[in-house]
XYZ file of C-alpha atoms in Angstrom:
715
model
C -7.597 -1.105 6.784
C -8.271 -2.394 10.268
C -11.436 -0.380 10.815
C -12.862 -1.578 7.524
C -12.101 -5.195 8.398
C -13.795 -4.921 11.803
C -16.737 -3.085 10.288
C -17.070 -5.903 7.796
C -17.138 -8.322 10.709
C -19.902 -6.319 12.340
C -21.894 -6.354 9.112
C -21.702 -10.139 9.011
C -22.802 -10.376 12.639
C -19.565 -12.018 13.670
C -17.478 -11.332 16.725
C -15.195 -8.375 16.103
C -11.481 -8.491 16.555
C -10.407 -10.107 19.797
C -8.641 -7.884 22.333
C -10.129 -4.546 21.322
C -13.595 -5.902 22.051
C -13.125 -7.784 25.299
C -14.995 -5.993 28.036
C -12.855 -5.265 31.119
C -13.396 -7.822 33.861
C -10.878 -6.801 36.487
C -11.654 -3.095 36.940
C -13.190 -1.581 40.057
C -16.344 0.487 39.724
C -14.376 3.711 39.826
C -11.804 2.493 37.307
C -14.544 1.270 34.972
C -16.260 4.656 35.009
C -12.927 6.377 34.425
C -12.149 4.078 31.475
C -15.548 4.701 29.898
C -15.169 8.422 30.490
C -11.829 8.436 28.707
C -13.199 6.497 25.716
C -16.352 8.578 25.359
C -14.441 11.828 25.790
C -12.024 10.850 23.045
C -14.878 9.780 20.815
C -16.767 13.057 21.251
C -13.670 15.211 20.783
C -12.721 13.348 17.595
C -16.099 13.450 15.902
C -18.145 16.329 17.321
C -16.633 18.867 14.920
C -16.167 16.549 11.965
C -18.307 17.141 8.925
C -19.421 13.870 7.358
C -20.119 14.052 3.632
C -22.609 11.171 3.839
C -24.669 9.835 6.763
C -24.776 13.354 8.240
C -28.016 12.942 10.190
C -27.223 9.427 11.412
C -23.725 10.369 12.521
C -24.827 13.570 14.284
C -27.579 11.685 16.108
C -25.113 9.031 17.289
C -22.571 11.625 18.424
C -25.246 13.456 20.452
C -26.025 10.220 22.256
C -22.318 9.763 22.995
C -22.298 13.309 24.428
C -25.201 12.380 26.717
C -23.281 9.315 27.948
C -20.287 11.570 28.555
C -22.404 13.860 30.741
C -23.610 10.844 32.751
C -20.098 9.480 33.239
C -18.671 12.864 34.242
C -21.413 13.221 36.860
C -20.714 9.742 38.299
C -17.005 10.478 38.485
C -17.427 13.877 40.139
C -20.156 12.804 42.575
C -18.493 9.571 43.638
C -21.863 7.801 43.435
C -21.765 4.116 44.321
C -22.644 1.842 41.372
C -24.556 -1.380 41.919
C -23.917 -4.661 40.106
C -26.655 -4.213 37.468
C -25.234 -0.838 36.493
C -21.735 -2.363 36.280
C -23.007 -4.942 33.772
C -24.627 -2.163 31.756
C -21.393 -0.163 31.750
C -19.435 -3.187 30.512
C -21.905 -3.444 27.649
C -21.464 0.277 27.080
C -17.719 -0.317 26.753
C -18.329 -2.541 23.719
C -20.962 -0.191 22.358
C -18.651 2.826 22.447
C -15.985 0.977 20.499
C -18.490 -0.098 17.869
C -19.651 3.500 17.534
C -16.074 4.648 17.085
C -15.413 2.077 14.386
C -18.561 2.970 12.460
C -17.828 6.707 12.631
C -14.201 6.095 11.648
C -15.382 4.024 8.731
C -17.697 6.798 7.525
C -14.940 9.352 7.898
C -12.147 7.397 6.205
C -13.850 5.510 3.385
C -14.072 6.846 -0.136
C -17.171 8.767 -1.139
C -18.124 6.328 -3.873
C -17.821 3.392 -1.502
C -19.996 5.080 1.126
C -22.549 5.822 -1.561
C -22.601 2.208 -2.705
C -22.983 1.051 0.911
C -25.599 3.677 1.770
C -28.342 1.236 2.788
C -26.010 -1.062 4.677
C -24.331 1.710 6.677
C -27.680 3.293 7.513
C -28.691 -0.102 8.846
C -25.643 -0.176 11.123
C -26.550 3.190 12.615
C -30.067 1.908 13.237
C -28.697 -1.248 14.898
C -26.609 0.869 17.272
C -29.654 2.973 18.108
C -31.570 -0.155 19.011
C -28.717 -1.398 21.192
C -28.571 1.947 22.975
C -32.313 1.734 23.544
C -31.987 -1.793 24.982
C -29.099 -0.732 27.202
C -31.051 2.222 28.611
C -34.137 0.069 29.153
C -32.212 -2.135 31.581
C -30.035 0.603 33.061
C -31.097 1.103 36.734
C -31.349 4.903 36.542
C -33.883 4.967 39.409
C -31.414 3.232 41.725
C -28.653 5.764 41.116
C -28.691 9.253 42.535
C -28.562 11.490 39.475
C -29.035 15.240 39.239
C -32.204 16.448 37.566
C -30.517 17.746 34.403
C -28.518 14.516 33.934
C -31.655 12.425 34.427
C -33.520 14.560 31.889
C -30.798 14.002 29.305
C -30.801 10.255 29.897
C -34.615 10.112 29.642
C -34.545 12.172 26.453
C -31.888 9.926 24.914
C -33.894 6.841 25.884
C -37.058 8.179 24.193
C -35.160 9.148 21.070
C -33.422 5.794 20.809
C -36.675 3.919 21.410
C -38.519 5.881 18.723
C -35.663 5.980 16.204
C -36.484 4.683 12.739
C -34.169 3.525 10.001
C -33.081 6.689 8.210
C -31.797 6.661 4.637
C -30.930 10.140 3.422
C -32.981 10.947 0.323
C -30.271 13.072 -1.285
C -27.674 10.358 -0.728
C -30.022 7.809 -2.222
C -30.635 9.967 -5.298
C -26.882 10.229 -5.815
C -26.534 6.480 -5.497
C -29.211 5.919 -8.129
C -27.498 8.413 -10.456
C -24.251 6.500 -10.073
C -25.963 3.278 -11.085
C -27.558 5.070 -14.039
C -24.070 5.797 -15.404
C -23.236 2.119 -15.036
C -26.409 1.258 -16.929
C -25.545 3.634 -19.767
C -22.140 2.066 -20.262
C -23.757 -1.364 -19.974
C -25.873 -0.478 -23.021
C -22.934 0.879 -24.993
C -23.641 4.579 -24.416
C -21.139 7.053 -22.993
C -22.739 9.352 -20.373
C -22.954 13.050 -21.086
C -19.938 15.127 -20.054
C -22.141 17.675 -18.265
C -23.929 14.966 -16.275
C -20.661 13.424 -15.144
C -19.295 16.811 -14.052
C -22.500 17.584 -12.177
C -22.343 14.254 -10.359
C -18.674 14.031 -9.450
C -17.778 17.685 -8.955
C -20.980 19.161 -7.600
C -22.596 16.055 -6.144
C -19.563 14.339 -4.599
C -17.186 17.258 -4.249
C -14.435 15.499 -6.225
C -12.582 18.426 -7.744
C -9.142 17.220 -8.822
C -7.246 14.262 -10.258
C -5.609 13.428 -6.933
C -8.981 12.876 -5.247
C -10.091 10.738 -8.188
C -6.984 8.609 -7.830
C -7.669 8.095 -4.120
C -11.243 7.011 -4.909
C -10.017 4.524 -7.514
C -7.382 3.060 -5.185
C -9.931 2.595 -2.389
C -12.365 0.770 -4.685
C -9.576 -1.424 -6.043
C -8.684 -2.360 -2.469
C -12.278 -3.441 -1.902
C -12.099 -5.618 -5.025
C -8.925 -7.320 -3.763
C -10.546 -8.029 -0.388
C -13.953 -8.807 -1.845
C -15.963 -11.722 -0.515
C -18.300 -13.668 -2.721
C -21.472 -12.934 -0.753
C -20.894 -9.186 -0.488
C -22.690 -6.504 -2.470
C -21.959 -5.019 -4.878
C -20.190 -7.829 -6.684
C -16.573 -7.600 -7.804
C -17.613 -7.202 -11.455
C -19.892 -4.284 -10.558
C -17.096 -2.681 -8.544
C -14.832 -3.064 -11.557
C -17.424 -1.162 -13.532
C -17.408 1.735 -11.074
C -13.593 1.820 -11.072
C -13.685 2.069 -14.863
C -16.257 4.886 -14.757
C -14.202 6.747 -12.154
C -11.044 6.405 -14.260
C -12.813 7.659 -17.384
C -14.322 10.607 -15.534
C -10.980 11.508 -14.009
C -9.377 12.140 -17.404
C -12.496 13.556 -19.012
C -13.062 16.115 -16.257
C -9.583 16.925 -14.968
C -7.301 16.305 -17.928
C -3.793 14.916 -18.007
C -1.597 17.621 -16.591
C -0.122 16.107 -13.456
C 2.832 16.969 -11.281
C 5.796 15.161 -12.849
C 7.591 15.026 -9.520
C 4.627 13.107 -8.187
C 4.844 10.721 -11.121
C 8.500 10.144 -10.360
C 7.835 9.478 -6.694
C 5.129 6.980 -7.550
C 7.431 5.182 -9.937
C 10.199 5.124 -7.339
C 7.887 3.589 -4.771
C 6.847 0.949 -7.266
C 10.464 0.063 -7.945
C 11.354 -0.249 -4.301
C 8.363 -2.456 -3.639
C 9.348 -4.634 -6.554
C 12.791 -5.144 -5.092
C 11.330 -6.067 -1.728
C 9.065 -8.594 -3.418
C 11.852 -10.269 -5.353
C 14.358 -10.363 -2.519
C 11.982 -10.675 0.395
C 13.825 -13.617 1.928
C 16.990 -11.510 2.087
C 15.454 -8.411 3.669
C 14.928 -7.462 7.260
C 11.266 -8.459 7.028
C 10.332 -11.668 8.782
C 7.519 -13.426 6.958
C 5.032 -15.188 9.237
C 5.635 -18.927 8.994
C 2.015 -19.655 8.084
C 2.335 -17.351 5.046
C 5.239 -19.354 3.573
C 4.833 -22.283 1.213
C 6.264 -25.486 2.787
C 7.841 -26.335 -0.584
C 9.477 -23.089 -1.706
C 9.747 -21.561 1.804
C 8.693 -18.148 0.446
C 5.623 -15.943 0.626
C 2.637 -17.623 -1.018
C 1.046 -15.689 -3.874
C -1.825 -18.057 -4.555
C -2.380 -20.371 -1.546
C -4.409 -23.502 -2.256
C -5.536 -26.455 -0.140
C -4.918 -30.051 -1.234
C -6.855 -33.148 -0.228
C -4.847 -33.656 3.003
C -5.846 -30.206 4.256
C -2.345 -28.730 3.884
C -1.847 -25.375 2.143
C 0.776 -24.709 -0.537
C 1.434 -22.098 -3.179
C -0.413 -23.134 -6.332
C 2.625 -23.054 -8.608
C 4.768 -25.154 -6.279
C 2.230 -27.882 -5.564
C 1.134 -28.004 -9.217
C 4.738 -28.615 -10.242
C 5.064 -31.275 -7.524
C 2.052 -33.101 -8.955
C 3.247 -32.692 -12.556
C 6.432 -34.510 -11.587
C 4.388 -37.593 -10.763
C 4.196 -37.313 -6.994
C 0.961 -38.533 -5.416
C 1.729 -37.747 -1.769
C 1.500 -34.644 0.378
C 4.988 -33.079 0.588
C 4.497 -32.150 4.244
C 2.705 -35.169 5.722
C 3.533 -37.942 3.244
C -0.158 -38.914 3.013
C -1.512 -40.181 -0.296
C -3.549 -37.610 -2.217
C -7.174 -38.673 -2.610
C -7.622 -36.286 -5.564
C -5.634 -33.577 -7.325
C -8.106 -30.698 -6.926
C -6.624 -27.431 -5.636
C -9.054 -25.376 -3.554
C -8.205 -21.657 -3.149
C -7.473 -20.750 0.487
C -9.233 -17.392 0.381
C -9.050 -16.771 4.118
C -5.268 -17.143 4.161
C -4.894 -15.089 0.991
C -6.844 -12.230 2.567
C -4.566 -12.357 5.621
C -1.490 -12.297 3.374
C -2.905 -9.300 1.479
C -3.460 -7.427 4.741
C 0.060 -8.252 5.966
C 1.627 -7.169 2.668
C -0.347 -3.923 2.704
C 0.742 -3.177 6.254
C 4.423 -3.703 5.360
C 4.386 -1.915 2.010
C 4.855 -5.069 -0.039
C 2.892 -5.394 -3.288
C 0.751 -8.500 -3.528
C -0.134 -9.433 -7.101
C -2.224 -12.576 -7.340
C -1.677 -14.445 -10.633
C -3.848 -13.162 -13.428
C -5.042 -16.632 -14.362
C -5.881 -18.231 -11.052
C -8.589 -20.790 -10.411
C -11.650 -19.943 -12.459
C -14.166 -21.492 -10.111
C -16.838 -19.462 -8.429
C -14.891 -19.755 -5.196
C -12.229 -17.349 -6.419
C -13.181 -13.692 -6.157
C -10.419 -12.857 -8.607
C -12.199 -14.818 -11.311
C -15.048 -12.340 -11.745
C -15.387 -11.462 -15.414
C -15.489 -7.760 -16.242
C -18.969 -6.465 -16.888
C -19.816 -4.874 -20.205
C -20.020 -1.539 -18.417
C -16.408 -1.900 -17.261
C -15.251 -2.875 -20.746
C -17.059 0.037 -22.404
C -15.874 2.564 -19.827
C -12.303 1.315 -20.216
C -12.663 1.544 -23.981
C -13.751 5.176 -23.689
C -10.823 5.833 -21.340
C -8.385 4.215 -23.772
C -9.529 6.550 -26.535
C -8.830 9.570 -24.326
C -5.420 8.194 -23.379
C -4.401 7.474 -26.960
C -5.425 10.983 -28.008
C -3.021 12.329 -25.424
C -0.257 9.957 -26.528
C -0.676 11.323 -30.026
C -1.148 15.039 -29.401
C -0.613 15.788 -25.710
C 2.207 17.634 -23.991
C 5.236 15.620 -22.807
C 3.793 15.535 -19.302
C 0.380 14.434 -20.551
C 2.028 11.675 -22.606
C 3.793 10.443 -19.486
C 0.503 10.267 -17.599
C -1.229 8.570 -20.530
C 1.515 5.932 -20.821
C 1.237 5.136 -17.140
C -2.534 4.763 -17.355
C -2.348 2.550 -20.445
C 0.144 0.417 -18.554
C -2.337 0.040 -15.694
C -5.311 -0.467 -17.988
C -3.488 -3.210 -19.892
C -2.516 -4.908 -16.646
C -5.582 -7.139 -16.570
C -8.075 -8.487 -19.048
C -7.612 -9.510 -22.643
C -10.495 -7.209 -23.595
C -8.543 -4.194 -22.392
C -5.384 -5.296 -24.173
C -7.299 -5.975 -27.374
C -9.061 -2.633 -27.740
C -6.067 -0.580 -26.559
C -3.934 -2.030 -29.344
C -6.754 -1.896 -31.871
C -7.294 1.788 -31.083
C -3.725 2.522 -32.168
C -1.702 2.767 -28.960
C 1.319 0.768 -30.140
C 2.822 3.335 -32.596
C 2.602 6.086 -29.988
C 4.100 3.911 -27.275
C 6.917 3.041 -29.667
C 7.669 6.737 -30.139
C 7.751 7.218 -26.370
C 10.343 4.467 -25.934
C 13.033 6.856 -27.182
C 12.154 9.634 -24.727
C 14.730 11.041 -22.318
C 12.142 11.005 -19.531
C 12.859 7.863 -17.435
C 9.320 7.690 -16.049
C 7.730 7.945 -19.486
C 10.117 5.357 -20.931
C 9.541 2.874 -18.131
C 5.772 3.191 -18.375
C 5.732 2.909 -22.159
C 7.869 -0.244 -22.298
C 5.851 -1.813 -19.482
C 2.636 -0.940 -21.309
C 4.095 -2.643 -24.379
C 4.873 -5.700 -22.232
C 1.349 -5.871 -20.852
C -0.174 -5.473 -24.321
C 2.062 -8.230 -25.724
C 0.537 -10.815 -23.385
C -2.526 -10.885 -25.651
C -1.471 -13.144 -28.546
C -3.012 -11.064 -31.322
C -1.067 -8.027 -30.129
C 2.253 -9.814 -30.652
C 1.871 -9.508 -34.403
C 0.831 -5.860 -34.105
C 4.009 -5.088 -32.163
C 6.297 -7.080 -34.437
C 4.714 -5.640 -37.608
C 5.035 -2.056 -36.366
C 8.042 -0.579 -38.146
C 10.922 0.078 -35.769
C 9.062 -1.210 -32.716
C 11.285 -4.242 -32.087
C 14.389 -2.124 -32.523
C 13.077 0.440 -30.029
C 12.383 -2.271 -27.457
C 15.902 -3.625 -27.892
C 17.352 -0.119 -27.459
C 15.522 0.163 -24.145
C 16.935 -3.225 -23.183
C 20.441 -1.988 -24.001
C 20.346 1.646 -22.918
C 17.180 2.002 -20.817
C 17.159 4.894 -18.352
C 16.060 2.734 -15.396
C 16.715 -0.823 -14.296
C 13.011 -1.579 -14.474
C 12.772 -0.337 -18.044
C 15.596 -2.662 -19.137
C 14.089 -5.611 -17.252
C 10.630 -5.036 -18.710
C 12.109 -4.767 -22.195
C 13.646 -8.228 -21.657
C 10.299 -9.541 -20.453
C 8.673 -8.086 -23.580
C 11.117 -9.989 -25.785
C 10.295 -13.151 -23.839
C 6.586 -12.580 -24.447
C 7.066 -11.888 -28.160
C 9.378 -14.888 -28.609
C 6.567 -17.221 -27.619
C 5.644 -17.118 -31.333
C 8.091 -19.376 -33.168
C 8.466 -17.283 -36.320
C 9.481 -14.248 -34.248
C 12.376 -15.991 -32.481
C 14.741 -15.670 -35.411
C 13.739 -12.069 -36.033
C 14.389 -11.122 -32.404
C 17.757 -12.883 -32.309
C 18.826 -11.138 -35.522
C 17.963 -7.694 -34.152
C 21.232 -5.890 -33.523
C 22.316 -6.066 -29.890
C 19.304 -8.038 -28.638
C 21.025 -11.279 -27.615
C 24.093 -9.409 -26.333
C 21.908 -7.268 -24.095
C 20.033 -10.291 -22.764
C 23.340 -12.013 -21.990
C 24.584 -8.913 -20.166
C 21.370 -8.683 -18.145
C 21.680 -12.365 -17.239
C 25.225 -11.807 -15.968
C 24.825 -8.462 -14.214
C 21.126 -7.897 -13.602
C 19.022 -8.024 -10.463
C 17.361 -11.349 -9.556
C 14.261 -10.291 -11.451
C 16.343 -9.065 -14.393
C 18.203 -12.364 -14.570
C 14.870 -14.200 -14.632
C 13.541 -12.039 -17.463
C 16.751 -12.508 -19.435
C 17.083 -16.283 -19.017
C 13.468 -16.968 -19.994
C 13.899 -14.853 -23.125
C 17.158 -16.634 -24.000
C 15.514 -20.006 -23.461
C 12.742 -19.123 -25.906
C 15.284 -17.957 -28.477
C 17.325 -21.149 -28.062
C 14.353 -23.285 -29.117
C 14.869 -22.030 -32.704
C 17.713 -24.044 -34.242
C 18.791 -21.198 -36.526
C 19.644 -19.029 -33.515
C 22.451 -21.244 -32.227
C 25.317 -19.474 -34.005
C 23.941 -16.054 -33.126
C 23.702 -16.931 -29.432
C 27.273 -18.244 -29.404
C 28.617 -15.128 -31.090
C 26.707 -12.853 -28.725
C 28.121 -14.476 -25.588
C 24.830 -16.025 -24.519
C 26.425 -19.448 -23.968
C 28.937 -18.011 -21.513
C 26.170 -16.180 -19.689
C 23.991 -19.308 -19.507
C 26.854 -21.370 -18.115
C 27.460 -18.705 -15.473
C 23.749 -18.732 -14.613
C 23.957 -22.399 -13.599
C 25.239 -21.207 -10.241
C 22.263 -18.927 -9.557
C 19.323 -20.742 -8.002
C 16.563 -18.575 -9.461
C 17.642 -19.028 -13.087
C 19.671 -22.259 -13.163
C 16.747 -24.413 -14.264
C 16.007 -22.368 -17.397
C 19.721 -21.902 -18.125
C 20.264 -25.675 -18.149
C 17.240 -26.074 -20.412
C 18.618 -23.536 -22.892
C 22.034 -25.212 -22.875
C 20.407 -28.589 -23.512
C 18.888 -27.133 -26.681
C 22.068 -25.385 -27.827
C 24.269 -28.491 -27.502
C 22.015 -30.433 -29.846
C 24.039 -28.904 -32.674
C 27.746 -29.718 -33.023
C 28.721 -26.063 -33.093
C 26.712 -25.500 -29.923
C 28.230 -28.526 -28.240
C 31.693 -27.269 -29.153
C 30.943 -23.825 -27.681
C 29.583 -25.296 -24.451
C 32.466 -27.759 -24.244
C 34.944 -24.895 -24.374
C 33.355 -23.330 -21.300
C 35.469 -24.459 -18.381
C 32.610 -24.461 -15.871
C 29.923 -25.949 -18.112
C 30.226 -29.606 -17.117
C 30.923 -28.708 -13.487
C 27.847 -26.471 -13.382
C 25.573 -29.083 -14.935
C 26.826 -31.792 -12.574
C 26.273 -29.401 -9.672
C 22.674 -28.981 -10.800
C 22.232 -32.736 -10.815
C 23.306 -32.684 -7.178
C 21.445 -29.668 -5.804
C 18.940 -28.542 -8.418
C 15.179 -28.816 -8.529
C 13.698 -32.010 -9.980
C 13.108 -30.197 -13.258
C 16.562 -28.648 -13.108
C 18.099 -32.083 -12.694
C 16.202 -33.247 -15.758
C 17.544 -30.377 -17.826
C 21.086 -30.872 -16.534
C 21.270 -34.579 -17.362
C 19.624 -33.883 -20.734
C 22.280 -31.250 -21.480
C 25.110 -33.641 -20.548
C 23.574 -36.365 -22.681
C 23.278 -34.097 -25.722
C 26.801 -32.778 -25.116
C 28.121 -36.321 -25.371
C 26.056 -37.066 -28.460
C 26.973 -33.899 -30.370
C 30.340 -32.963 -28.899
C 32.285 -36.032 -29.897
C 34.855 -38.036 -27.964
C 36.522 -35.069 -26.259
C 33.262 -33.790 -24.826
C 32.269 -37.288 -23.739
C 35.603 -37.696 -21.988
C 35.138 -34.422 -20.102
C 31.710 -35.510 -18.916
C 33.028 -38.989 -18.095
C 35.706 -37.562 -15.809
C 33.309 -35.398 -13.831
C 33.656 -36.306 -10.132
C 30.700 -37.906 -8.335
C 28.753 -38.364 -11.563
C 28.322 -42.102 -10.941
C 26.503 -41.587 -7.677
C 24.363 -38.797 -9.118
C 23.271 -40.974 -12.027
C 22.411 -43.780 -9.617
C 20.317 -41.371 -7.555
C 18.462 -40.157 -10.639
C 17.855 -43.693 -11.845
C 16.026 -44.572 -8.654
C 14.638 -41.288 -7.315
C 14.404 -38.949 -10.295
C 11.341 -38.121 -12.326
C 10.366 -40.391 -15.199
C 12.110 -38.219 -17.761
C 15.228 -37.803 -15.601
C 15.495 -41.588 -15.206
C 15.232 -42.048 -18.946
C 17.928 -39.485 -19.683
C 20.220 -40.843 -16.966
C 19.911 -44.360 -18.380
C 20.669 -43.103 -21.879
C 23.721 -41.241 -20.623
C 24.958 -44.416 -18.915
C 24.631 -46.359 -22.161
C 26.713 -43.729 -23.937
C 29.445 -44.235 -21.367
C 29.183 -48.005 -21.602
C 30.066 -47.792 -25.272
C 33.260 -45.938 -24.425
C 36.448 -47.950 -24.387
C 37.241 -47.328 -20.722
C 33.689 -47.167 -19.372
C 34.111 -50.319 -17.283
C 36.872 -48.678 -15.259
C 34.541 -45.935 -14.178
C 31.131 -47.572 -14.093
C 31.828 -51.173 -13.129
C 30.429 -50.496 -9.708
C 26.997 -49.768 -11.034
C 26.283 -53.479 -11.298
C 23.275 -55.360 -12.565
C 20.723 -52.852 -11.471
C 22.397 -50.136 -13.477
C 22.664 -52.300 -16.548
C 19.013 -53.238 -16.220
C 17.998 -49.619 -15.954
C 20.140 -48.782 -18.932
C 18.734 -51.557 -21.100
C 15.124 -50.936 -20.187
C 14.970 -47.188 -20.209
C 17.629 -46.202 -22.671
C 16.137 -48.272 -25.446
C 13.096 -46.062 -25.276
C 15.404 -43.074 -25.578
C 17.536 -44.445 -28.383
C 16.599 -41.597 -30.635
C 17.830 -39.160 -27.962
C 14.804 -36.968 -28.347
C 16.147 -33.506 -27.510
C 13.296 -32.427 -25.285
C 14.026 -30.151 -22.369
C 11.974 -29.492 -19.335
C 10.968 -26.014 -18.334
C 8.126 -24.814 -16.160
C 5.134 -24.648 -18.449
C 3.637 -22.188 -15.982
C 6.253 -19.529 -16.751
C 4.212 -16.377 -17.190
C 5.029 -12.885 -18.298
C 4.936 -10.505 -15.324
C 2.114 -7.997 -15.542
C 3.319 -4.697 -14.163
């Protein structure tokens, strides 16, 4: 919100935003008066009849002063009075003052009631500051040198006396409400749930919040403040989280769960559209500002960080760059003095504002830098945890006994509540949400199904909940049914992501693969899904492929064919090559991959154009194919065009692991009867690389490289 951002600048005593606050320098006296008249007239017309819920006295006092300035300006325009240089300087100062008044009044009129209450002292201080500036302006204004009518002069004199004598005013009733709000926070902090009657009295009678829609707007506004929070601002992010939790609890306690289903559907539709824009942003009509793009991945940065050379990159990209052994700045080539990554909070705030303005969701990683510099790292207060716990109990009651519409609302709220914080995920599952969410997976309501499977996904991120989900009778089967027959694309994709999350536990990989239709559905999603769906599917298939007993099942289900096809898709090729490298470790897997016409071609193509990690996985897959696939497979790999040059490139420019695998693959070829015909040109250097590196890889350790930072999306 632009007004909020400028108001924040004013609070910090910094220069407000550029062009809007540059006083006019090239206007004549008449034009200056006319400009001020237009601004003040608009200001008075906009706010004179507006009823402010908070800061009533301060706002009315300020508006009356603006009305007095309007009278003065109208008189000067109508009388044609000549204005001397001192008065011109005062009017230029008035220009800035009027805009600051407008911003402050806009801020009071557009902010949420809870936020205004929390900022009661600060906002009152801003009104007092403006009064003092008006007093200073009138003290130097040459009223005696300008011919003014008696009534205009009286109004100016009266305004000057009032501004000079004005004291800081903090409304007592507003302050009592603010203290009551903090008392609720204190009760939750001590493990007590506030009385229902007290909460109704405060929110309904005290704040005039009388329906669920208004509650939702209050929550969304506070959450926006948390996203844009600065470390030195009060209240802290953890305290704000506490108030959000109290507001959410009160919303369901006071106004129930019956909500317009059409509205639920619209909200879900908006979420889906935004998700598509996020995933395919480079292909849309939106033009991302260059400074918001990571120099490595050339896409919108989610978590911008600064390295030792002063350049900014997305955390995931630069972390991977460093993991690969690089010790230089990708952009400048300078050596890195250290490997610390400092969050670029200023740039992240700008990206958040740009995304908000263009309707693009911005979801910073849940586990970002945990230093004090990161506002996202604020731990939830006990009050927030206890209020969320009380809310979860209400939600689960509705999941168990509520109407179909109430269950839909409850599933959506559990999804949101489980979005962040292991504490939330722990007590939601412990309170018994999983059986009820499982029942909702089979609903014919697409909104309810999508929210329930996404809630299951978010709960599964907490490790202890994985066993609760897998041990719940019929739960895995219900998730797989959503993956196969889900009513929305997002439901099917989130079901795949849930299987990926659950398959992180080794003993569950076999159980998931054996579930009827699971691997087939993942293979189908990998072939036909959206970019995000393909990503969810390939990561799940990779996890399943790490269990040796799943090889036959994945071949029978068509997963090998799907993985080979995925080698040509940039977003999933890396994981697909990694999964294939694991599958070909077994002779039956090598035979299945060898029968795929495009397998070798796809892997060689990855060695040419893939990411450093993708190249590692590709050469590892080819190596294992030769080792397990026998002479025919080796011959197919041997005949691949351009492989010699690609191996040479990896031997000298690849990562440490890629060089080792490339050398081992060369030694395999050297043992072949006709290897000299194909690899004689590699010369001494190649032989040296083969002898030195391949010996260390003589056991052909079947490791594969995948991004260790792969994380389950929290939705």
